[in-house]
Amino acid sequence: ALAQGEGADPYVLYQLGKDFEVYGAFSEAAHHYQKALDAVPSTAPYRHSLTVRCMHCLGQSGRLEEAFALASDAMGEWAESPDYQFTLGNLCLDAAVVYPQDALAQWLPMAQAAWLRCLEIGERPELDGSVMGRGSCLAAHNLQVILEGQGDREGAHRYGALGRQLRQDPRQPAV
């Protein structure tokens, strides 16, 4: 029963999810992460990483509605996390591909807003599982790519330059 994660400790479920995620088994990872989220204490230091990883794996398994539901539930707790905002931006970009009729009006502006928020927040290495760059150069790169795709060469150039600058010193505030 423990192999399936039933009745297991939330931290064990989190670690099982990470194992599945590493091997690209996103649906299985999301299953374990969701079980862990149901039981994780609000004070657990790995709660941040668990939430962001679950959002990512739900998105990677094509379960965007569930990913956005989790993002909505977690927004109050993790709105000041560049990792949360970065992953939210990626989910919006995925939604733009799945729902192209709404891409320009809804999904791409939401993705851009999330990545801009990453730059406003900056790096938060004290958050468990934080990925360096999500509050700096990685967010700037995503903005550059989106703007290039929309034909905004000036904006793309600006974020490209910012990304290069932030790779040198990701701790400086970007916005």
Short mmCIF file of C-alpha atoms in Angstrom, two decimals:
data_model
loop_
_atom_site.label_atom_id
_atom_site.label_comp_id
_atom_site.label_asym_id
_atom_site.label_seq_id
_atom_site.Cartn_x
_atom_site.Cartn_y
_atom_site.Cartn_z
CA ALA A 1 0.00 0.00 0.00
CA LEU A 2 2.87 2.35 0.76
CA ALA A 3 4.23 1.95 -2.79
CA GLN A 4 1.03 3.57 -4.06
CA GLY A 5 1.38 6.26 -1.41
CA GLU A 6 -1.84 5.38 0.42
CA GLY A 7 -1.57 6.35 4.07
CA ALA A 8 2.03 7.42 3.60
CA ASP A 9 3.63 10.38 5.30
CA PRO A 10 3.22 13.57 3.18
CA TYR A 11 7.00 14.02 3.01
CA VAL A 12 7.41 10.47 1.68
CA LEU A 13 4.71 11.19 -0.92
CA TYR A 14 6.54 14.41 -1.87
CA GLN A 15 9.79 12.48 -2.35
CA LEU A 16 8.01 9.80 -4.40
CA GLY A 17 6.56 12.57 -6.57
CA LYS A 18 10.04 14.02 -7.10
CA ASP A 19 11.30 10.59 -8.18
CA PHE A 20 8.51 10.27 -10.76
CA GLU A 21 9.07 13.86 -11.93
CA VAL A 22 12.80 13.30 -12.52
CA TYR A 23 11.94 10.44 -14.91
CA GLY A 24 9.30 12.46 -16.75
CA ALA A 25 6.36 10.53 -15.29
CA PHE A 26 4.43 13.76 -14.68
CA SER A 27 1.00 12.23 -14.15
CA GLU A 28 2.31 9.87 -11.45
CA ALA A 29 4.31 12.70 -9.89
CA ALA A 30 1.21 14.92 -9.79
CA HIS A 31 -0.77 12.11 -8.16
CA HIS A 32 1.78 11.80 -5.34
CA TYR A 33 2.13 15.57 -4.97
CA GLN A 34 -1.64 15.98 -4.70
CA LYS A 35 -1.81 13.28 -2.02
CA ALA A 36 1.02 15.04 -0.16
CA LEU A 37 -0.72 18.43 -0.46
CA ASP A 38 -3.86 16.94 1.10
CA ALA A 39 -1.89 15.97 4.21
CA VAL A 40 1.06 18.38 4.45
CA PRO A 41 1.18 20.52 7.60
CA SER A 42 0.92 24.26 6.88
CA THR A 43 4.27 24.74 8.65
CA ALA A 44 6.21 22.19 6.55
CA PRO A 45 9.20 23.91 4.92
CA TYR A 46 8.81 21.85 1.71
CA ARG A 47 5.22 23.07 1.18
CA HIS A 48 6.39 25.76 -1.28
CA SER A 49 8.34 23.32 -3.44
CA LEU A 50 5.50 20.78 -3.26
CA THR A 51 2.91 23.30 -4.47
CA VAL A 52 5.02 24.60 -7.37
CA ARG A 53 6.06 21.09 -8.44
CA CYS A 54 2.46 19.90 -8.35
CA MET A 55 1.34 22.84 -10.52
CA HIS A 56 4.13 22.05 -13.00
CA CYS A 57 3.42 18.31 -13.17
CA LEU A 58 -0.34 18.82 -13.57
CA GLY A 59 0.41 21.15 -16.48
CA GLN A 60 2.90 18.73 -18.00
CA SER A 61 0.31 15.93 -17.82
CA GLY A 62 -2.21 18.04 -19.75
CA ARG A 63 -4.36 18.67 -16.68
CA LEU A 64 -4.45 22.45 -17.01
CA GLU A 65 -7.80 22.92 -15.25
CA GLU A 66 -6.48 21.13 -12.16
CA ALA A 67 -3.22 23.07 -12.36
CA PHE A 68 -5.07 26.40 -12.50
CA ALA A 69 -7.36 25.32 -9.64
CA LEU A 70 -4.30 24.56 -7.50
CA ALA A 71 -2.68 27.86 -8.58
CA SER A 72 -5.84 29.70 -7.56
CA ASP A 73 -5.93 27.96 -4.16
CA ALA A 74 -2.22 28.67 -3.58
CA MET A 75 -2.15 32.29 -4.74
CA GLY A 76 -2.78 33.77 -1.30
CA GLU A 77 0.07 31.79 0.20
CA TRP A 78 2.64 32.02 -2.61
CA ALA A 79 1.86 35.26 -4.51
CA GLU A 80 5.28 36.61 -3.45
CA SER A 81 7.12 33.55 -4.79
CA PRO A 82 8.92 33.92 -8.12
CA ASP A 83 8.75 30.13 -8.51
CA TYR A 84 4.95 30.17 -8.17
CA GLN A 85 4.63 33.12 -10.59
CA PHE A 86 7.07 31.57 -13.08
CA THR A 87 5.18 28.28 -13.09
CA LEU A 88 1.87 30.14 -13.41
CA GLY A 89 3.30 31.94 -16.45
CA ASN A 90 4.31 28.62 -17.97
CA LEU A 91 0.80 27.24 -17.38
CA CYS A 92 -0.67 30.27 -19.15
CA LEU A 93 1.70 29.71 -22.07
CA ASP A 94 0.60 26.05 -22.22
CA ALA A 95 -3.03 27.24 -22.21
CA ALA A 96 -2.25 29.58 -25.13
CA VAL A 97 -1.18 26.52 -27.14
CA VAL A 98 -4.22 24.44 -26.12
CA TYR A 99 -6.69 27.32 -26.58
CA PRO A 100 -5.20 29.36 -29.45
CA GLN A 101 -8.45 31.29 -29.97
CA ASP A 102 -7.90 32.90 -26.53
CA ALA A 103 -4.11 33.18 -26.71
CA LEU A 104 -3.70 36.85 -27.63
CA ALA A 105 -6.61 38.17 -25.59
CA GLN A 106 -6.12 36.13 -22.45
CA TRP A 107 -3.30 33.59 -22.06
CA LEU A 108 -0.26 35.45 -23.39
CA PRO A 109 -1.01 38.65 -21.42
CA MET A 110 -1.49 36.53 -18.29
CA ALA A 111 1.83 34.74 -18.90
CA GLN A 112 3.58 38.08 -19.41
CA ALA A 113 2.03 39.48 -16.22
CA ALA A 114 3.22 36.47 -14.22
CA TRP A 115 6.79 36.74 -15.54
CA LEU A 116 6.82 40.50 -14.95
CA ARG A 117 5.74 39.76 -11.38
CA CYS A 118 8.75 37.42 -11.09
CA LEU A 119 11.03 40.32 -11.97
CA GLU A 120 9.28 42.59 -9.46
CA ILE A 121 9.66 40.01 -6.67
CA GLY A 122 13.24 39.07 -7.54
CA GLU A 123 15.01 35.98 -6.26
CA ARG A 124 13.73 34.31 -3.07
CA PRO A 125 16.37 31.66 -2.31
CA GLU A 126 15.01 31.24 1.22
CA LEU A 127 11.89 29.52 -0.17
CA ASP A 128 12.32 25.75 -0.21
CA GLY A 129 12.97 24.43 -3.72
CA SER A 130 13.50 27.91 -5.17
CA VAL A 131 15.12 27.83 -8.62
CA MET A 132 17.70 30.57 -9.18
CA GLY A 133 16.78 32.63 -12.22
CA ARG A 134 13.01 32.43 -11.94
CA GLY A 135 12.99 35.84 -10.28
CA SER A 136 15.53 37.22 -12.75
CA CYS A 137 17.12 36.00 -15.98
CA LEU A 138 14.74 33.09 -16.72
CA ALA A 139 11.69 35.34 -16.43
CA ALA A 140 13.40 38.01 -18.58
CA HIS A 141 14.21 35.35 -21.20
CA ASN A 142 10.57 34.17 -21.34
CA LEU A 143 9.42 37.77 -21.77
CA GLN A 144 11.97 38.25 -24.55
CA VAL A 145 10.71 35.15 -26.39
CA ILE A 146 7.03 36.13 -26.05
CA LEU A 147 7.68 39.67 -27.28
CA GLU A 148 9.78 38.41 -30.21
CA GLY A 149 6.89 36.12 -31.15
CA GLN A 150 4.52 39.09 -31.08
CA GLY A 151 6.83 41.18 -33.29
CA ASP A 152 7.81 43.60 -30.52
CA ARG A 153 11.52 43.82 -31.36
CA GLU A 154 12.17 46.76 -29.04
CA GLY A 155 10.57 45.03 -26.03
CA ALA A 156 12.31 41.74 -26.88
CA HIS A 157 15.67 43.54 -27.08
CA ARG A 158 15.03 45.26 -23.73
CA TYR A 159 14.28 41.96 -21.94
CA GLY A 160 17.15 40.21 -23.72
CA ALA A 161 19.53 42.87 -22.39
CA LEU A 162 17.96 42.65 -18.92
CA GLY A 163 18.32 38.86 -18.97
CA ARG A 164 22.02 39.12 -19.81
CA GLN A 165 22.49 41.71 -17.05
CA LEU A 166 20.63 39.55 -14.51
CA ARG A 167 22.70 36.48 -15.39
CA GLN A 168 25.69 38.49 -14.16
CA ASP A 169 23.98 39.44 -10.87
CA PRO A 170 20.58 37.79 -10.31
CA ARG A 171 20.22 39.34 -6.84
CA GLN A 172 19.76 42.90 -8.09
CA PRO A 173 16.15 44.07 -8.45
CA ALA A 174 15.02 43.83 -12.06
CA VAL A 175 12.09 46.24 -12.03
#
